[in-house]
Coordinates of C-alpha atoms and ligand atoms in Angstrom, one line a residue:
X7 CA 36.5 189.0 87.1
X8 CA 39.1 190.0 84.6
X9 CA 38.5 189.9 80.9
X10 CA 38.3 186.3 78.9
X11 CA 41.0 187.4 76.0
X12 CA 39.4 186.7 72.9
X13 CA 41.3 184.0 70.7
X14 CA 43.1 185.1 67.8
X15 CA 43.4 181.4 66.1
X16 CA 40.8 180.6 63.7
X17 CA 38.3 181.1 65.9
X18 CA 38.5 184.4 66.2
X19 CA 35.7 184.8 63.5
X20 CA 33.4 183.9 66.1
X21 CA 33.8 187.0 68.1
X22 CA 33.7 189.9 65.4
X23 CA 30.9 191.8 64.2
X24 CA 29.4 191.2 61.1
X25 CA 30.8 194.1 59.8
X26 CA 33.9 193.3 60.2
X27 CA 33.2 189.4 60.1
X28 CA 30.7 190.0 57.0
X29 CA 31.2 193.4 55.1
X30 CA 29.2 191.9 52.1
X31 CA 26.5 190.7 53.9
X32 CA 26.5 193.9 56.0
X33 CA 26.5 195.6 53.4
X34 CA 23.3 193.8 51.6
X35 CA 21.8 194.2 55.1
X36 CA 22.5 198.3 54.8
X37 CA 20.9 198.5 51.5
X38 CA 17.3 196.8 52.3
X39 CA 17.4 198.9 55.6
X40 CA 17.6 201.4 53.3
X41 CA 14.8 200.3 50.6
X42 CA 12.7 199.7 53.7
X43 CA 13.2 203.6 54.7
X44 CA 12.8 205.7 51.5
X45 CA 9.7 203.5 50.0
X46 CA 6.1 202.5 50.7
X47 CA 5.2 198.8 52.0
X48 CA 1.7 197.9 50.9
X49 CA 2.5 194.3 50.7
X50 CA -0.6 193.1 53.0
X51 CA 1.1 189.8 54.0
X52 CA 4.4 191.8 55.5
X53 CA 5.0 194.1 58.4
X54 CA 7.8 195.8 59.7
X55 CA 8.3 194.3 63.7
X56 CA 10.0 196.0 66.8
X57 CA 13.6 196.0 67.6
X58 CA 12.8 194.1 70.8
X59 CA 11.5 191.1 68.3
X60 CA 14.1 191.7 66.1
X61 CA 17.0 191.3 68.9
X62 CA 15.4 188.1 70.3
X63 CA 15.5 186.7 66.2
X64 CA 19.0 187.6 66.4
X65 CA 20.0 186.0 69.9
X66 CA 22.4 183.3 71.5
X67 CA 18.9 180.8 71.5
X68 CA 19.7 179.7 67.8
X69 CA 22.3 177.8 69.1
X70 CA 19.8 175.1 71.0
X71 CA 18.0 171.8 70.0
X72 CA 14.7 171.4 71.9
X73 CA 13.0 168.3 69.4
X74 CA 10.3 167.5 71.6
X75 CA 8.1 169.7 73.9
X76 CA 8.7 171.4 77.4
X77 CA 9.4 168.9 80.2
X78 CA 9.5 166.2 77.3
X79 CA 12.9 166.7 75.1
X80 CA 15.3 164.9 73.3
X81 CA 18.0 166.8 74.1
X82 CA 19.4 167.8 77.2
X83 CA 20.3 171.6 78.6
X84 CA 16.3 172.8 78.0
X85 CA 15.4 174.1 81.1
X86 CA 15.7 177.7 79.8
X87 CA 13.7 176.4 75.8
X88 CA 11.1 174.9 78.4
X89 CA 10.5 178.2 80.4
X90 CA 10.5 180.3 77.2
X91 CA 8.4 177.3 75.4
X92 CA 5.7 177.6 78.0
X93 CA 5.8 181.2 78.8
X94 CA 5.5 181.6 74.8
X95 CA 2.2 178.9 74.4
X96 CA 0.6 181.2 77.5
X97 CA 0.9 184.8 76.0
X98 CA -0.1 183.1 72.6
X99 CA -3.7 181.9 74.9
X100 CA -4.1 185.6 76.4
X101 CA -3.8 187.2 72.9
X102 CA -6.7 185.8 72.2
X103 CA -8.2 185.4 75.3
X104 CA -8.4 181.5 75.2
X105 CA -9.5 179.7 78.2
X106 CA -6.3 177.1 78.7
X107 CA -8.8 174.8 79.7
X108 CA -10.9 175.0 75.9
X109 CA -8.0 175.6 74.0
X110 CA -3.8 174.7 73.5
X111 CA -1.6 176.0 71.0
X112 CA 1.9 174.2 69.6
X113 CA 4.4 177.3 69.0
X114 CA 7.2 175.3 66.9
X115 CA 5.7 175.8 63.3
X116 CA 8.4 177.4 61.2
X117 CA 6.1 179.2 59.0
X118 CA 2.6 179.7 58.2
X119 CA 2.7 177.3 55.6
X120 CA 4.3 174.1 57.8
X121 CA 1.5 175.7 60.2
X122 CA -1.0 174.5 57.4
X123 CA 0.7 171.3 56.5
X124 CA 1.1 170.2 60.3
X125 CA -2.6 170.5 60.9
X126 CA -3.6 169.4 57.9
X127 CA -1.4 166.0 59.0
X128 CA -3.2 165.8 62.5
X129 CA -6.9 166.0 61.1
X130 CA -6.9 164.2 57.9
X131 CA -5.6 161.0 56.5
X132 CA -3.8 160.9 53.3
X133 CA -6.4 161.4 50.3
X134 CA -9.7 163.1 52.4
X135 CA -11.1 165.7 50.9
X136 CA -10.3 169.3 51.7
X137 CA -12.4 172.8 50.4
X138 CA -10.6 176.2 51.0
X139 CA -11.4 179.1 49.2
X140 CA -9.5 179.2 45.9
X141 CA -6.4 180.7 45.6
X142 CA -7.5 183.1 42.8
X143 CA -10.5 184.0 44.7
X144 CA -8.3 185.3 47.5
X145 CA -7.6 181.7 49.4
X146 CA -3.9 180.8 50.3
X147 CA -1.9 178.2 48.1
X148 CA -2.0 176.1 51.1
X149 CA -5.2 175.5 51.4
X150 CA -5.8 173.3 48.2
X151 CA -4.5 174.8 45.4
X152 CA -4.2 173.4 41.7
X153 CA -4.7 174.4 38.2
X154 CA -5.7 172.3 35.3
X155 CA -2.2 171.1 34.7
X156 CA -1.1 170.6 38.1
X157 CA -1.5 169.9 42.0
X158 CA 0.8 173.4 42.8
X159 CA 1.3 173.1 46.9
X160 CA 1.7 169.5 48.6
X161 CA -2.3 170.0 49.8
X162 CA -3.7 169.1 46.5
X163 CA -0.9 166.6 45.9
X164 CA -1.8 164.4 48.8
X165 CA -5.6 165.6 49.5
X166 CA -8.3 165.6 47.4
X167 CA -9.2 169.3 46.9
X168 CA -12.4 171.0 45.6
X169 CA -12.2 174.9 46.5
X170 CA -15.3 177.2 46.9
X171 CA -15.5 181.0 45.2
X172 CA -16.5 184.5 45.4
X173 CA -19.5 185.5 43.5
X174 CA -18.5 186.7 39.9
X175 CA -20.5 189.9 40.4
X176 CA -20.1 191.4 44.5
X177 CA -16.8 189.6 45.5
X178 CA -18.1 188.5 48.2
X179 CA -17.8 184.8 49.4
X180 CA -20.6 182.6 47.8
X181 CA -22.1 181.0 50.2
X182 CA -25.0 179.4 49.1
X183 CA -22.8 177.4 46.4
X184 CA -20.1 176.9 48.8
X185 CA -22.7 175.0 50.8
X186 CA -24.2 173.4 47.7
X187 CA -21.0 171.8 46.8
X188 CA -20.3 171.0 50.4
X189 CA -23.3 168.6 50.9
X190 CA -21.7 167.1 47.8
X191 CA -18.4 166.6 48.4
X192 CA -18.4 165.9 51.7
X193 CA -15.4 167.3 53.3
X194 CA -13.5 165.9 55.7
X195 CA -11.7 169.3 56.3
X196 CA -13.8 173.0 55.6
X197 CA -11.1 176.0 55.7
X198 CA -11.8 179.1 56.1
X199 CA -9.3 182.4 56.2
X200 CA -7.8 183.6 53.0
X201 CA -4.6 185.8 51.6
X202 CA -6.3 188.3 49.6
X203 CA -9.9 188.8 50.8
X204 CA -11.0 192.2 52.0
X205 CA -14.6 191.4 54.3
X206 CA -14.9 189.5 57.5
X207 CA -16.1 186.2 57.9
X208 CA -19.1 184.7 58.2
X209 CA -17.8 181.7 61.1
X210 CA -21.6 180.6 62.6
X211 CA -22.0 180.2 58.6
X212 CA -19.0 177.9 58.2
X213 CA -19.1 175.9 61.7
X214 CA -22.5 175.0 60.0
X215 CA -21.8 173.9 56.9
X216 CA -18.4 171.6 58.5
X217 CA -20.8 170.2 61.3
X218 CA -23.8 169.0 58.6
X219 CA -21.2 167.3 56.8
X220 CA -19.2 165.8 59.7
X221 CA -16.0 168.1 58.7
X222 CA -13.4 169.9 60.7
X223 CA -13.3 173.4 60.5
X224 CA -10.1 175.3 60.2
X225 CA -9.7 179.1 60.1
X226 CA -6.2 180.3 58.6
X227 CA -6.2 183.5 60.2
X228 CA -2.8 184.4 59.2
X229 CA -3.2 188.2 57.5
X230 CA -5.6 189.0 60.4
X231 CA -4.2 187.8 63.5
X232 CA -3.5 190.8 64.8
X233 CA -7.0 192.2 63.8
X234 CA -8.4 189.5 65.5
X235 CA -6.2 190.0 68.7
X236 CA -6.9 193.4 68.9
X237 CA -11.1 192.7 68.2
X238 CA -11.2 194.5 65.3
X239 CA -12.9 191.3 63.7
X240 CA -14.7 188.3 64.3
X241 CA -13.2 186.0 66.5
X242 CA -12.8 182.4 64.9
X243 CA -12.1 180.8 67.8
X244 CA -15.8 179.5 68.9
X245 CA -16.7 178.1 65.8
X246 CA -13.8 176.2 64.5
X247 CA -11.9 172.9 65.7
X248 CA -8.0 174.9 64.4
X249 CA -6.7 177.8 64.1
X250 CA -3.9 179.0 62.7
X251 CA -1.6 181.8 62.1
X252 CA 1.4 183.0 60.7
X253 CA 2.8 185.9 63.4
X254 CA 4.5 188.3 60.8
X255 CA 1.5 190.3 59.6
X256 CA -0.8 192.4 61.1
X257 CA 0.3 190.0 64.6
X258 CA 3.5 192.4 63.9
X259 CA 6.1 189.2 65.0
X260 CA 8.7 187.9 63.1
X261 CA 8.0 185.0 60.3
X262 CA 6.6 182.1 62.6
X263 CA 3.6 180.0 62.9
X264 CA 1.4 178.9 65.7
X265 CA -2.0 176.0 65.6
X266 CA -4.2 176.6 68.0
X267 CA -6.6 173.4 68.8
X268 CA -9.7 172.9 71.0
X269 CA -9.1 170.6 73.4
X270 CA -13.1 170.0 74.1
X271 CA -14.0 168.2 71.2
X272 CA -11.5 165.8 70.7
X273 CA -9.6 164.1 73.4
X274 CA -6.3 163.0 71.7
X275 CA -6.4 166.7 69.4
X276 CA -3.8 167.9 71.1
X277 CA -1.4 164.8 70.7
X278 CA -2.3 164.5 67.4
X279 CA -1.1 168.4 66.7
X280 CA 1.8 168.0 68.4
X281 CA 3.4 164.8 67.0
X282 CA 2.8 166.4 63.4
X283 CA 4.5 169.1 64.0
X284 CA 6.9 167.1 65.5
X285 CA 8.8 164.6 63.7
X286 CA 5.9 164.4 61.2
X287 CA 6.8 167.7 59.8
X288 CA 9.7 169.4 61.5
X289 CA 12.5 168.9 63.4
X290 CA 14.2 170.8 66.4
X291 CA 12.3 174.5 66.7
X292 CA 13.9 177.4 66.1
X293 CA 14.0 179.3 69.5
X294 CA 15.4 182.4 68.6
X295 CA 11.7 182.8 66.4
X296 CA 10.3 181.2 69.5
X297 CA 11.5 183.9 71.6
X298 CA 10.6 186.6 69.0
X299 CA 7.6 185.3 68.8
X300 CA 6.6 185.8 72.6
X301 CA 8.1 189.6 72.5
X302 CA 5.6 190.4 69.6
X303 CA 2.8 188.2 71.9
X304 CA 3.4 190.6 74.5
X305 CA 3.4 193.5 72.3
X306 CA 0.6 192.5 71.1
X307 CA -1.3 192.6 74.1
X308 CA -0.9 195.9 75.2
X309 CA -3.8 198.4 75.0
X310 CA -1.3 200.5 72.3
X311 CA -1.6 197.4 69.8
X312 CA -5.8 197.9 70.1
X313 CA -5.0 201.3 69.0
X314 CA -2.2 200.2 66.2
X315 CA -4.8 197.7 64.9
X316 CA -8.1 200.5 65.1
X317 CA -5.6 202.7 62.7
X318 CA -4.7 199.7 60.2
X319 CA -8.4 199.6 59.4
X320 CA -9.2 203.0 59.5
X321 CA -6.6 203.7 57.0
X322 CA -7.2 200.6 54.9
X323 CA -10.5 202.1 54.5
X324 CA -9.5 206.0 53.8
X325 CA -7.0 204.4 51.6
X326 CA -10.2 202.4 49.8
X327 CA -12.5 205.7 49.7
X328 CA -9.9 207.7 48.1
X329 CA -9.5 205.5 45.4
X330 CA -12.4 204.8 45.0
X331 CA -13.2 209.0 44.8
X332 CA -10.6 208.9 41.7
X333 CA -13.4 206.1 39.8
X334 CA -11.3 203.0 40.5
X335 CA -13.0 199.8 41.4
X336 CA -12.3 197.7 44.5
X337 CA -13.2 194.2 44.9
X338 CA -16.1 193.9 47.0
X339 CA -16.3 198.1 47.0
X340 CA -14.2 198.7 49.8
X341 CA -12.6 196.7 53.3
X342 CA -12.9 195.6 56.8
X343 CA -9.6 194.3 57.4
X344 CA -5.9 195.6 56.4
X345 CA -6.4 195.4 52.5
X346 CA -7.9 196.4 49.3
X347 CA -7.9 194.3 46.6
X348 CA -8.3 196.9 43.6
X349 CA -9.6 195.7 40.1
X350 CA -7.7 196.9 37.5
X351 CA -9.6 195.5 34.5
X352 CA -11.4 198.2 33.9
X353 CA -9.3 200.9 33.2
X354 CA -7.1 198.3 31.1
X355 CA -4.1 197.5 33.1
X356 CA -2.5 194.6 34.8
X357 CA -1.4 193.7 38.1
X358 CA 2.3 193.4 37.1
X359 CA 2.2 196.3 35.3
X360 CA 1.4 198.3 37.8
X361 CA 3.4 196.1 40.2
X362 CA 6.4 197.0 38.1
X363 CA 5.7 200.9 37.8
X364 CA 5.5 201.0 41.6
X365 CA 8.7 199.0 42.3
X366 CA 10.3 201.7 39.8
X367 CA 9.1 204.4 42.2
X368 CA 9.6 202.7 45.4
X369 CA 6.3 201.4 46.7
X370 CA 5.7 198.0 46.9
X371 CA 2.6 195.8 46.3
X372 CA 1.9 192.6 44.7
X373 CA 0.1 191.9 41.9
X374 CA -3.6 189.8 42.9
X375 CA -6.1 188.2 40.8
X376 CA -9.9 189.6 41.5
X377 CA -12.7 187.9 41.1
X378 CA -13.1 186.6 37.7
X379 CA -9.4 186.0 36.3
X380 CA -8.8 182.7 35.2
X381 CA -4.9 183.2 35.3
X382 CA -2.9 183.7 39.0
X383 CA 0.3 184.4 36.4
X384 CA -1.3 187.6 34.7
X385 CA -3.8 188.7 37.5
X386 CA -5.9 192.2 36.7
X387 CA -5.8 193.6 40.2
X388 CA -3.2 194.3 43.0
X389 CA -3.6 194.1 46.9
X390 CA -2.4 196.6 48.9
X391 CA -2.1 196.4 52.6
X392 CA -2.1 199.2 55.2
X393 CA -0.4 197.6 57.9
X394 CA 3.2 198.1 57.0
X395 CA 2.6 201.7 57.1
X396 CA 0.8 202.0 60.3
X397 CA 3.5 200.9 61.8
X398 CA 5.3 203.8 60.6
X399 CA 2.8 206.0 62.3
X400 CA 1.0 207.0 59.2
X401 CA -2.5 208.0 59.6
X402 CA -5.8 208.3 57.2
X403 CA -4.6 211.8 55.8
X404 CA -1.0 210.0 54.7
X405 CA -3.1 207.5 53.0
X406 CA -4.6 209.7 51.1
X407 CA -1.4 211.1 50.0
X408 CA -0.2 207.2 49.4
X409 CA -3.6 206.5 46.9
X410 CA -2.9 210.1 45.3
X411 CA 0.5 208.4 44.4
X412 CA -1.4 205.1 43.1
X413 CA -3.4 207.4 41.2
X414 CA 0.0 209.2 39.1
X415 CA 1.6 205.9 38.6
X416 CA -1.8 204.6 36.6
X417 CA -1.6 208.1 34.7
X418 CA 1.6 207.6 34.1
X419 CA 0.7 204.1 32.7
X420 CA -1.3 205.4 30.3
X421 CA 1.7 207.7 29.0
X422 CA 3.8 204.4 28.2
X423 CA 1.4 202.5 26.8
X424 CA 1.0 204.4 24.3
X425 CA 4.3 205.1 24.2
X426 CA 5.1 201.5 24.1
X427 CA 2.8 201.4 21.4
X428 CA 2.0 197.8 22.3
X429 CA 0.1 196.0 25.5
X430 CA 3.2 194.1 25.7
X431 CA 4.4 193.9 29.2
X432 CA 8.5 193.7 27.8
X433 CA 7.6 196.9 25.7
X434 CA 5.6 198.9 29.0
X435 CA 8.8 197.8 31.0
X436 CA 11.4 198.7 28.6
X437 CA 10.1 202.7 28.0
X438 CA 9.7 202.8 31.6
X439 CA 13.2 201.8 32.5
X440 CA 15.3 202.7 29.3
X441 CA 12.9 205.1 27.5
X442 CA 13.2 208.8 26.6
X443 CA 9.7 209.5 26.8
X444 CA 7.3 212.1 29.0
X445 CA 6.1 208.4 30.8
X446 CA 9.8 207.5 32.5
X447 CA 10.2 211.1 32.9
X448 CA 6.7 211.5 35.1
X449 CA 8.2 208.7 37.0
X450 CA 11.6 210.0 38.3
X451 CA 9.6 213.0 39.4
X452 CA 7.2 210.9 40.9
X453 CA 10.0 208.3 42.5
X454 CA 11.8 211.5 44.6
X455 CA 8.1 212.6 45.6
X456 CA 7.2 209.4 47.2
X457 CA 11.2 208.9 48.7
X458 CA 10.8 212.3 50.2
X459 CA 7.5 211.6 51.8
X460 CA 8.6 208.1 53.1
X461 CA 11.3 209.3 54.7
X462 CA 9.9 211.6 57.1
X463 CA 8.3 208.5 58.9
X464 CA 10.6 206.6 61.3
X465 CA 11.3 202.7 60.5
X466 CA 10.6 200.5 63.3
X467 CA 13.1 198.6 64.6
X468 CA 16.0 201.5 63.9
X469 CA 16.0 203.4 67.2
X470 CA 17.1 206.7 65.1
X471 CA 15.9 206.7 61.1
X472 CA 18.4 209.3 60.5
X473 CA 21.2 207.4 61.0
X474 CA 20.3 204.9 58.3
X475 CA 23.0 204.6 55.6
X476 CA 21.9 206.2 52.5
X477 CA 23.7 204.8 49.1
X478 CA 23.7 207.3 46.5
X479 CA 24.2 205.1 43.5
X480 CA 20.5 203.6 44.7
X481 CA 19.4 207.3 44.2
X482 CA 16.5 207.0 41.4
Ligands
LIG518 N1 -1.7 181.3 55.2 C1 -2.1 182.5 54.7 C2 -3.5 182.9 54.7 C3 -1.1 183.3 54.1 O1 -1.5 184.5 53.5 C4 0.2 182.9 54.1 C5 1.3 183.8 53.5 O2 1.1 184.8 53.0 C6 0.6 181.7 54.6 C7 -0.4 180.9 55.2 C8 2.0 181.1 54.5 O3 2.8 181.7 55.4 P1 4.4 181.5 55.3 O4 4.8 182.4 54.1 O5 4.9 182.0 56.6 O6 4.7 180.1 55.1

């Protein structure tokens, strides 16, 4: 066949490359690419995903409407959505080695967070009570969260919700009280899983607790999905009645949700999940993610993601016993997952201070409350994931180099607070970024250390690292 000319009318935008089409947003692109390549992610909720997922995100399938479910749509022209639909629900079942017969799993949640809301709509009626762990304590806002002032996420707005706690003193998930208040409160809806909580879980403990109160249990597995895949924890899946997931963390997909039900308990659980996803929450699916999402499904079954998940633990924990060899103190004294939460209260810091000093040196982690803070705004720890960097092929003796940096940028804290004169967060800030002091210059030495070491590990999802565009006016 001869070439189809391409139209020069104003359509022709539709054919160019974004770099021609887009130079600004190319350009944008360029520059994260970049940050991405000369820094450290510790952000335990993020992950940096393959090129194959990355070229499904970015295909022709965003062009579709699918509202409905395979074999049962709205629209017409789905018999490719359907294959892809099904194909995707059955690699989500052999992740986790789920009999098809016990369990089904809906694949059109946007996000983790829709994920949440959508099961949260087929289990409970408007009002019932919820308990999830509490966000300060680790727990998602999703799962219940409110302060004194305010119902924050839409599941305290329309559920009643009562959270449970670590212990104060070991970290660790209280679960004597947790059952205490249960037997009160009477839950319609126990959820386990959290965002920020370093240990396993106890799921015999919790399937208890839900089934002498008459509750569902739902297990948010979202930060260790891939853990989980890989059996590198606990499995959730024969205790509870949901599970769900986001597939962008240690799952190593691109930002999607999936609900898993059990089909054996309830007859009509599966209709129920389904129609609130759809239309009780959503609208058409977005099958480019879809189709990401089953690429990172099949990644993740491989016998090389057992070994990628092995290595995020493994250098979660070298990352947690060299800290804790420098005197710091981690929540709960160490990890069994991808992250430390490290207490910072001690040594008389902040999370966003140290937060700050990292962005200024490029490695990036979020600020965390521990156990204790009354305040998720000024939180005395940060969390710091390994899974970002496993994926860029770092091992235990590059973590030690990563909590050797941790360990300058709190010594260099100390040089700017008292420079700063003040345990204002504005002063800190302002003689690290504008200042004249020893402090801001400790960190531009330590800033080229850190870019020099990042960049000798390849990003994934960029077939050769040394062809990334490097902006000098970024240099710092
Ligand atoms: N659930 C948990 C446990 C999470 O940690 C998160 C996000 O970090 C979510 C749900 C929400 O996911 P998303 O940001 O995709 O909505």
């Amino acid at each position: 066949m001869s070439s189809i000319p391409i139209p020069n009318d104003f359509n022709k935008v539709l054919y160019q490359p974004l770099a021609e089409a887009d130079p600004e947003v190319q350009e944008i692109i360029e520059r994260e690419t970049y940050r991405q390549f000369r820094g450290l992610e510790l952000i335990a909720s993020e992950n940096l995903t393959s090129l194959a997922t990355m070229e499904a995100n970015g295909s022709i399938l965003t062009n579709k409407y699918s509202e409905g479910l395979p074999g049962a749509r709205y629209y017409g022209g789905n018999e490719f959505i359907d294959q892809l639909e099904v194909l995707t629900q059955k690699r989500a079942l052999e992740t986790f080695d789920l009999d098809p017969n016990v369990w089904g799993v809906n694949v059109q949640s946007y996000s983790g967070s829709t994920a949440n809301f959508a099961a949260f709509t087929a289990l409970l009626q408007p009002q019932d009570r919820v308990m999830g762990l509490a966000l300060p304590d680790g727990g998602h806002l999703t799962h219940g969260y409110y302060t004194a002032k305010k119902k924050i996420t839409a599941s305290a707005i329309y559920f009643q919700s009562f959270p449970y706690q670590v212990d104060r003193s070991t970290g660790l998930i209280d679960h004597e009280r947790l059952k205490a208040n249960a037997n009160l409160f009477k839950p319609r809806l126990v959820v386990c899983g959290g965002s920020a909580y370093p240990r396993d879980w106890d799921y015999k403990f919790f399937y208890e607790v839900a089934k002498a109160n008459g509750s569902y249990l739902l297990c948010d597995m979202a930060h260790i999905s891939g853990l989980v895949a890989a059996k590198e924890m606990n499995s959730p899946f024969e205790y509870c009645d949901i599970v769900t997931t986001t597939t962008h963390k240690t799952l190593r997909g691109p930002r999607a949700g999936l609900i898993f039900f059990r089909k054996d308990r309830e007859a009509d659980i599966e209709a129920r999940v389904n129609a609130a996803v759809f239309p009780a929450c959503q609208g058409g699916p977005h099958n480019n993610t879809i189709s990401a999402v089953c690429v990172a499904l099949k990644q993740a079954s491989d016998p090389a993601f057992k070994n990628y998940a092995k290595q995020v633990r493994a250098n979660a924990q070298a990352l947690a016993a060299k800290l804790f060899s420098y005197g710091y103190k981690l929540q709960t004294d160490g990890s069994d997952n991808h992250l430390v939460l490290w207490d910072l209260r001690p040594i008389g810091l902040t999370g966003s201070k140290i937060e700050k000093l990292c962005d200024l040196v490029h490695i990036t982690l979020n600020k965390n409350a521990v156990a204790g803070d009354t305040s998720a705004v000024v939180p005395g720890g940060v969390r710091i994931g390994a899974n970002a960097l496993t994926s860029r092929s770092m091992n235990e003796k590059d973590m030690e180099k990563v909590a050797e940096f941790l360990h300058r940028v709190v010594e260099i804290a100390g040089v700017l607070q008292k420079e700063a004169g003040s345990k204002l967060l504005k002063d800190f800030v302002a003689k690290a970024t504008t200042g004249d002091g020893e402090g801001r210059q400790q960190l531009k030495q330590l800033s080229v250390e850190v870019q020099e070491f990042a960049t000798k590990f390849p990003l994934p999802g960029v077939p050769d690292s040394a062809s990334i565009k490097r902006f000098p006016d970024a240099e710092e």
